[in-house]
PDB file of C-alpha atoms in Angstrom:
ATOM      1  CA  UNK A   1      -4.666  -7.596 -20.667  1.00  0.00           C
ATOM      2  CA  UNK A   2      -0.642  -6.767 -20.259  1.00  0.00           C
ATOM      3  CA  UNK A   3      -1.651  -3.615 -18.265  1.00  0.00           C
ATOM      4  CA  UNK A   4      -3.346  -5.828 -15.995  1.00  0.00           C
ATOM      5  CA  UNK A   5      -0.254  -8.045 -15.828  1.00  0.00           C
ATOM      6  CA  UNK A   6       1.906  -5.766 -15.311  1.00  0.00           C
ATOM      7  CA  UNK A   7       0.285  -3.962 -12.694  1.00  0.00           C
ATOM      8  CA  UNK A   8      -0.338  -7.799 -10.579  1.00  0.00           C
ATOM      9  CA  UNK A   9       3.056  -8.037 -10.725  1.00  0.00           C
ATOM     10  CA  UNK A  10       3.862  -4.119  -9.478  1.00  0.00           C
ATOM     11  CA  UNK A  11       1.462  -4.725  -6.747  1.00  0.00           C
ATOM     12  CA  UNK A  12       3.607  -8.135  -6.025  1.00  0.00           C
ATOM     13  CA  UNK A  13       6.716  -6.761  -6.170  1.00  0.00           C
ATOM     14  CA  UNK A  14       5.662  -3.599  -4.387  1.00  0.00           C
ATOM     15  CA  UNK A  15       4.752  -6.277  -1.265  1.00  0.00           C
ATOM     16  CA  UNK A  16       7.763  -7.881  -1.257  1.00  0.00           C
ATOM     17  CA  UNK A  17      10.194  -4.592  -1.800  1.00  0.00           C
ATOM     18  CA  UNK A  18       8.151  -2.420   0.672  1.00  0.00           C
ATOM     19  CA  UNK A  19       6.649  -0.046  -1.804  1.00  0.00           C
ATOM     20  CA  UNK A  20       6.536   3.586   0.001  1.00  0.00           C
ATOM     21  CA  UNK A  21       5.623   7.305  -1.084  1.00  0.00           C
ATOM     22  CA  UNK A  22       8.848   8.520   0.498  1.00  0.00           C
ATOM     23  CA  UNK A  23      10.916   9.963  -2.359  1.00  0.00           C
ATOM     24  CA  UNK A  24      14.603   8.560  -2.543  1.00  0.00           C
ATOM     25  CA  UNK A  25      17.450  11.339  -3.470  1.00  0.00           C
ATOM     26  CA  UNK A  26      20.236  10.084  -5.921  1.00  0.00           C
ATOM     27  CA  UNK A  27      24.206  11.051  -5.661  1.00  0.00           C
ATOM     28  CA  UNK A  28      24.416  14.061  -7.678  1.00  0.00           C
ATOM     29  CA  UNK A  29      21.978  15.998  -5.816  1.00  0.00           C
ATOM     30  CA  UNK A  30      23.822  14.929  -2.378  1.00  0.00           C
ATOM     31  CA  UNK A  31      27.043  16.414  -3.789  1.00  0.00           C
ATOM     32  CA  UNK A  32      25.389  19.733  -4.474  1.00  0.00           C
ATOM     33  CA  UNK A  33      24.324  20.043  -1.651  1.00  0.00           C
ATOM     34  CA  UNK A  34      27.964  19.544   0.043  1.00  0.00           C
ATOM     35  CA  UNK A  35      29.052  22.047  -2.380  1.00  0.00           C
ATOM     36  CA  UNK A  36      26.274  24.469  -1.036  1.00  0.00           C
ATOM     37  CA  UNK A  37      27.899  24.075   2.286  1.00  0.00           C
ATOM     38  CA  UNK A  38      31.068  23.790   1.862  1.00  0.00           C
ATOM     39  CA  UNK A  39      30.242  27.739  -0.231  1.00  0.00           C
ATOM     40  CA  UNK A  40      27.985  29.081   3.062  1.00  0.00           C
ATOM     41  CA  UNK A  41      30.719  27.898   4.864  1.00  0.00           C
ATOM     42  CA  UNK A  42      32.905  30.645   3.853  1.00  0.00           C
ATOM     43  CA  UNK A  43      30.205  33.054   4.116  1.00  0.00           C
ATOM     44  CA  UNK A  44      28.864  35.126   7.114  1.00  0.00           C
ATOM     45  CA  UNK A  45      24.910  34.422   6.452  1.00  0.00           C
ATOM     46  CA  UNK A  46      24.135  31.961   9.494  1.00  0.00           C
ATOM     47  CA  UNK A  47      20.573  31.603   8.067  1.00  0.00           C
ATOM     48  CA  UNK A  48      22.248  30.613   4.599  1.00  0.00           C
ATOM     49  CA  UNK A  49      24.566  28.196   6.914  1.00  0.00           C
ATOM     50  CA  UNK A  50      21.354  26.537   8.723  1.00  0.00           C
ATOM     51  CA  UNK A  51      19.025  26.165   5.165  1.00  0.00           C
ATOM     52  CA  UNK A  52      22.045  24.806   3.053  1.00  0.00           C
ATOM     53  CA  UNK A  53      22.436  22.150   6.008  1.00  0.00           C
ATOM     54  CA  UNK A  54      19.213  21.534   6.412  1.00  0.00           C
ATOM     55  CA  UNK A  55      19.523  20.460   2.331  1.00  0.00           C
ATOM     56  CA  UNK A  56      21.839  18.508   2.909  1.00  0.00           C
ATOM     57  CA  UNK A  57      20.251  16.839   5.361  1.00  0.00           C
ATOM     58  CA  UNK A  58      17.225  16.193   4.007  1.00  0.00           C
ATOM     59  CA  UNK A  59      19.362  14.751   0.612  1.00  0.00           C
ATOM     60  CA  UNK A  60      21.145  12.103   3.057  1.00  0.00           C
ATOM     61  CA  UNK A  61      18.203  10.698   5.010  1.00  0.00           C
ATOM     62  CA  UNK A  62      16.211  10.285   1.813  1.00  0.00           C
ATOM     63  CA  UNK A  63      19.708   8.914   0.058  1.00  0.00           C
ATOM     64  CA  UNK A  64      19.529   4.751  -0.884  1.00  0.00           C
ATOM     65  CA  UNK A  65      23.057   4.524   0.969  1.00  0.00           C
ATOM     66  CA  UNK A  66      22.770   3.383   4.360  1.00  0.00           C
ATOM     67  CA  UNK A  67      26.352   5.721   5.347  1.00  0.00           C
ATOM     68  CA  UNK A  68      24.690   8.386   3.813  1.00  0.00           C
ATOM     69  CA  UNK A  69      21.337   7.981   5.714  1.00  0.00           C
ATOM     70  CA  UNK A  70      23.692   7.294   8.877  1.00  0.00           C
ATOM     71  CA  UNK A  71      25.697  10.862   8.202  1.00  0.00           C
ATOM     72  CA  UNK A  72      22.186  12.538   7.993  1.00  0.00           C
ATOM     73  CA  UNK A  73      20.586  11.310  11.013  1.00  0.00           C
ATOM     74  CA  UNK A  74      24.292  11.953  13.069  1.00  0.00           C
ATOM     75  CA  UNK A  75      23.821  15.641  11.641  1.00  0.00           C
ATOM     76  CA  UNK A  76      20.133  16.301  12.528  1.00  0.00           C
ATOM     77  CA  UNK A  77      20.806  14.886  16.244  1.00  0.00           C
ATOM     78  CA  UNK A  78      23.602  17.501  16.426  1.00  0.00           C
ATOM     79  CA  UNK A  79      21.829  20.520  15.192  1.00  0.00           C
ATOM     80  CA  UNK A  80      18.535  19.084  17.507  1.00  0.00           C
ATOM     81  CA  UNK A  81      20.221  20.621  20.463  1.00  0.00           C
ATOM     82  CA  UNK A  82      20.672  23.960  18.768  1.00  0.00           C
ATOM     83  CA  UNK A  83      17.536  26.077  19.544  1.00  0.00           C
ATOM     84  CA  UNK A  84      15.862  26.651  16.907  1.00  0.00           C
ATOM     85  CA  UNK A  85      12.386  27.886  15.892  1.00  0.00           C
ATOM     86  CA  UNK A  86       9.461  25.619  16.666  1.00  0.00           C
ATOM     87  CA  UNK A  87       8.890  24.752  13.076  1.00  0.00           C
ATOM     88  CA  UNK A  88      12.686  24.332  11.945  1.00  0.00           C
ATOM     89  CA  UNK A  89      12.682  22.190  15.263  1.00  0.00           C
ATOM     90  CA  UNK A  90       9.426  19.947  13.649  1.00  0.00           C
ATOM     91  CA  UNK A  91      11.352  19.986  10.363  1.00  0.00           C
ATOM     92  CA  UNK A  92      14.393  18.137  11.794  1.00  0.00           C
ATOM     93  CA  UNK A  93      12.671  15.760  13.646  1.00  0.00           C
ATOM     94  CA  UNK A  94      10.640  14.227  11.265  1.00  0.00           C
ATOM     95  CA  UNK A  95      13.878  14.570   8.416  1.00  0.00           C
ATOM     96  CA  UNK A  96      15.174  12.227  11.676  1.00  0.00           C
ATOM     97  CA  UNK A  97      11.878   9.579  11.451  1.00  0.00           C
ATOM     98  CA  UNK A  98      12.557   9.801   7.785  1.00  0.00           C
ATOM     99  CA  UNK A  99      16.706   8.620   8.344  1.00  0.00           C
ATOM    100  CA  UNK A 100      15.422   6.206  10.923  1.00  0.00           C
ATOM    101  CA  UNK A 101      12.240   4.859   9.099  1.00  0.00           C
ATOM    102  CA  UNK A 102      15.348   4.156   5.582  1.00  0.00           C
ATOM    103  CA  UNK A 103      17.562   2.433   8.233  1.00  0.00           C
ATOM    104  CA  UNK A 104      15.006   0.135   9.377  1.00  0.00           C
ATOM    105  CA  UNK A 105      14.625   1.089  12.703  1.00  0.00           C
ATOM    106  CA  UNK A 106      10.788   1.662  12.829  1.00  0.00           C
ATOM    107  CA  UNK A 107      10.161   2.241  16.333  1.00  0.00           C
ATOM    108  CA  UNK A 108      12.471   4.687  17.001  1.00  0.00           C
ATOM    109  CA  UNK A 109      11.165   6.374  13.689  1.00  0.00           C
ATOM    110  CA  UNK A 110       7.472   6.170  14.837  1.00  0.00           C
ATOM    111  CA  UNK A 111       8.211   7.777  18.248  1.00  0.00           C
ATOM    112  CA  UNK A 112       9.640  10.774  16.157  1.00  0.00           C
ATOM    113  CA  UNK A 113       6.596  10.737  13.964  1.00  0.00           C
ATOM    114  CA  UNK A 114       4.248  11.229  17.205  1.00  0.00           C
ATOM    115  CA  UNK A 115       6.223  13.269  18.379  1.00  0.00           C
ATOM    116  CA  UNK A 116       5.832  15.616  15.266  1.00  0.00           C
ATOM    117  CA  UNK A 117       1.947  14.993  15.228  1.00  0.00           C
ATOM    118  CA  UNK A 118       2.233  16.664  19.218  1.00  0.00           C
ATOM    119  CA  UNK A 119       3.716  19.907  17.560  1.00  0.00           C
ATOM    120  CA  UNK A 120       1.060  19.674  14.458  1.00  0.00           C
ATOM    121  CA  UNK A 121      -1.559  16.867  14.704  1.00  0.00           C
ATOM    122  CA  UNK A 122      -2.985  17.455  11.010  1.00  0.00           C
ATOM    123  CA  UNK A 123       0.509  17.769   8.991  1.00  0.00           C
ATOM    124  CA  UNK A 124       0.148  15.623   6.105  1.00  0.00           C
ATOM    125  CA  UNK A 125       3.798  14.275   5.537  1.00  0.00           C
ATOM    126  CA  UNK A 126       4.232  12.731   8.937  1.00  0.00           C
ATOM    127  CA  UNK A 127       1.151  11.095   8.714  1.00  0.00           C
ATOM    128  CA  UNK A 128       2.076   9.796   5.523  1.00  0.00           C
ATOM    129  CA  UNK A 129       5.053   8.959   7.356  1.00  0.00           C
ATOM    130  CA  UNK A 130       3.084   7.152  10.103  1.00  0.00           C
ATOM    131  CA  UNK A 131       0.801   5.471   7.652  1.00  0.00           C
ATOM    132  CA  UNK A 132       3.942   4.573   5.660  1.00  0.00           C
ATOM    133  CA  UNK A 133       5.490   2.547   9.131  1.00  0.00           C
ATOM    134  CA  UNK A 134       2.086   1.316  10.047  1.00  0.00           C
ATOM    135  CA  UNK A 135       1.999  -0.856   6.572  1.00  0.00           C
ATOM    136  CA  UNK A 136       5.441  -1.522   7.079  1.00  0.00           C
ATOM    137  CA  UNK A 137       4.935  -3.437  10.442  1.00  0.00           C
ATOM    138  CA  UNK A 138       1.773  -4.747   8.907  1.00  0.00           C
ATOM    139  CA  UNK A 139       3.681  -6.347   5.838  1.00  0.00           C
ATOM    140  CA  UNK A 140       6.332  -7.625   7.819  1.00  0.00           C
ATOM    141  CA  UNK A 141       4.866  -9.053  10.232  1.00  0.00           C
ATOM    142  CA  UNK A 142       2.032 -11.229   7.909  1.00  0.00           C
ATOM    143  CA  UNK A 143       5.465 -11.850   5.981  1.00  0.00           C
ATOM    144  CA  UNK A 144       6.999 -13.533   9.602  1.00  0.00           C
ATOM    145  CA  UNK A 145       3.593 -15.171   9.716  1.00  0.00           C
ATOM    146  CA  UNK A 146       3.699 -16.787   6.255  1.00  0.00           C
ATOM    147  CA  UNK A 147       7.476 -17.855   6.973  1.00  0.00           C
ATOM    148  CA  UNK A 148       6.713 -19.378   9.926  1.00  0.00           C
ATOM    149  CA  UNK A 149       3.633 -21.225   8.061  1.00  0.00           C
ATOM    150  CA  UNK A 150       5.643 -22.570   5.587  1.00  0.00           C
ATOM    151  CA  UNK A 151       8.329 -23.550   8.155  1.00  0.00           C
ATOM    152  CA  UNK A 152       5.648 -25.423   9.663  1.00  0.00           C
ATOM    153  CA  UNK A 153       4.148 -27.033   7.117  1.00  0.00           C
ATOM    154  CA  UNK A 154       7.770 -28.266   6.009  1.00  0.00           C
ATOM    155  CA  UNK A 155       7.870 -29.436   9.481  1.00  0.00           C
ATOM    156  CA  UNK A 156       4.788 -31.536   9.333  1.00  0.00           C
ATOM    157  CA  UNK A 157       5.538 -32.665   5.507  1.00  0.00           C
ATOM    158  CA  UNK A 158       9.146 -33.900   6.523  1.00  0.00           C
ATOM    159  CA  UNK A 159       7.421 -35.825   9.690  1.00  0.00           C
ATOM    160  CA  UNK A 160       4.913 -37.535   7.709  1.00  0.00           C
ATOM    161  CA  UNK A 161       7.414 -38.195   5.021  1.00  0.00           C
ATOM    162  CA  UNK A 162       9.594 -39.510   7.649  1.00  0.00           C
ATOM    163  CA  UNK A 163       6.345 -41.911   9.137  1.00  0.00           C
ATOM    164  CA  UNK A 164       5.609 -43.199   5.674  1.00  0.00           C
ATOM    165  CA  UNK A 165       8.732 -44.255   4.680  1.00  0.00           C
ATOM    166  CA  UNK A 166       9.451 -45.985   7.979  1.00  0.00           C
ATOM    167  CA  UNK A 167       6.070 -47.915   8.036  1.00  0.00           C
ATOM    168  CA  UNK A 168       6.997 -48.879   4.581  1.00  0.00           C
ATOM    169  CA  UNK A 169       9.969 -50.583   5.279  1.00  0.00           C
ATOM    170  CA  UNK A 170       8.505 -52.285   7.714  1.00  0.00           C
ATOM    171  CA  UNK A 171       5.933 -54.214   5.165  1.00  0.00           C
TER     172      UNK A 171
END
């Protein structure tokens, strides 16, 4: 009986936080990762450069700080321009959906998802991605709806409230 308790209210709360199968990266690892760099840096490996980057970008877009998010998607739109091999080039653009999708800009994060699925229709994390959005949009908007239903029916209940007491002092 508590199992089935608690897992009513995990399904709750996972409506109302936005529940998603995108994993989150903590502090620690982001600070590796800068010391990774910050090491290649000094090195003359540019394919040691572009992978340790790449780390670190993937660590800030799937960070729970929004300037850390906001640092990784400024980093992938600078090394976009770089040509780079088709799949390195797939690679940063959906670490991109994945930066936009945490910042809460879903359309711009579901254009990068398509335009992932163009380069490889049947890769499975950007259509979990695009599944991920899709539910996303879903839950918010039946979320609007039910605000705007309650907003309504407040509405309506103050009104007839309102009626009542106004025919009642008129008795």
């Amino acid at each position: 009986m508590e199992a089935k308790i608690r897992g009513a209210f995990e399904s709750v709360g996972s409506f109302f936080t936005g529940g998603d199968h995108i994993p989150w990266c903590d502090r620690d690892i982001i600070t590796g990762c800068e010391r990774e760099v910050a090491e290649a840096a000094e090195g003359d490996s540019e394919e040691l450069k572009r992978d340790t980057i790449m780390r670190l970008s993937w660590a800030l877009v799937h960070s729970k700080q929004p300037e850390d998010v906001q640092r990784g998607i400024a980093m992938l739109e600078a090394s976009l321009a770089n040509s780079s091999p088709p799949l390195l080039q797939r690679e940063k653009i959906y670490l991109l959906a994945v930066g936009y999708y945490r910042s809460g800009e879903y359309s711009r994060s579901r254009q990068l998802v398509d335009q992932c699925l163009e380069i490889a229709p049947d890769w499975r994390q950007a259509l979990v991605l695009k599944k991920t959005l899709e539910d996303r949009v879903a839950k918010g908007m039946l979320i609007h709806g039910v605000i705007g239903i309650g907003i309504a029916a407040t509405a309506v209940g103050l009104i007839a409230g309102g009626i009542a007491a106004a025919l009642a002092r008129k008795k």
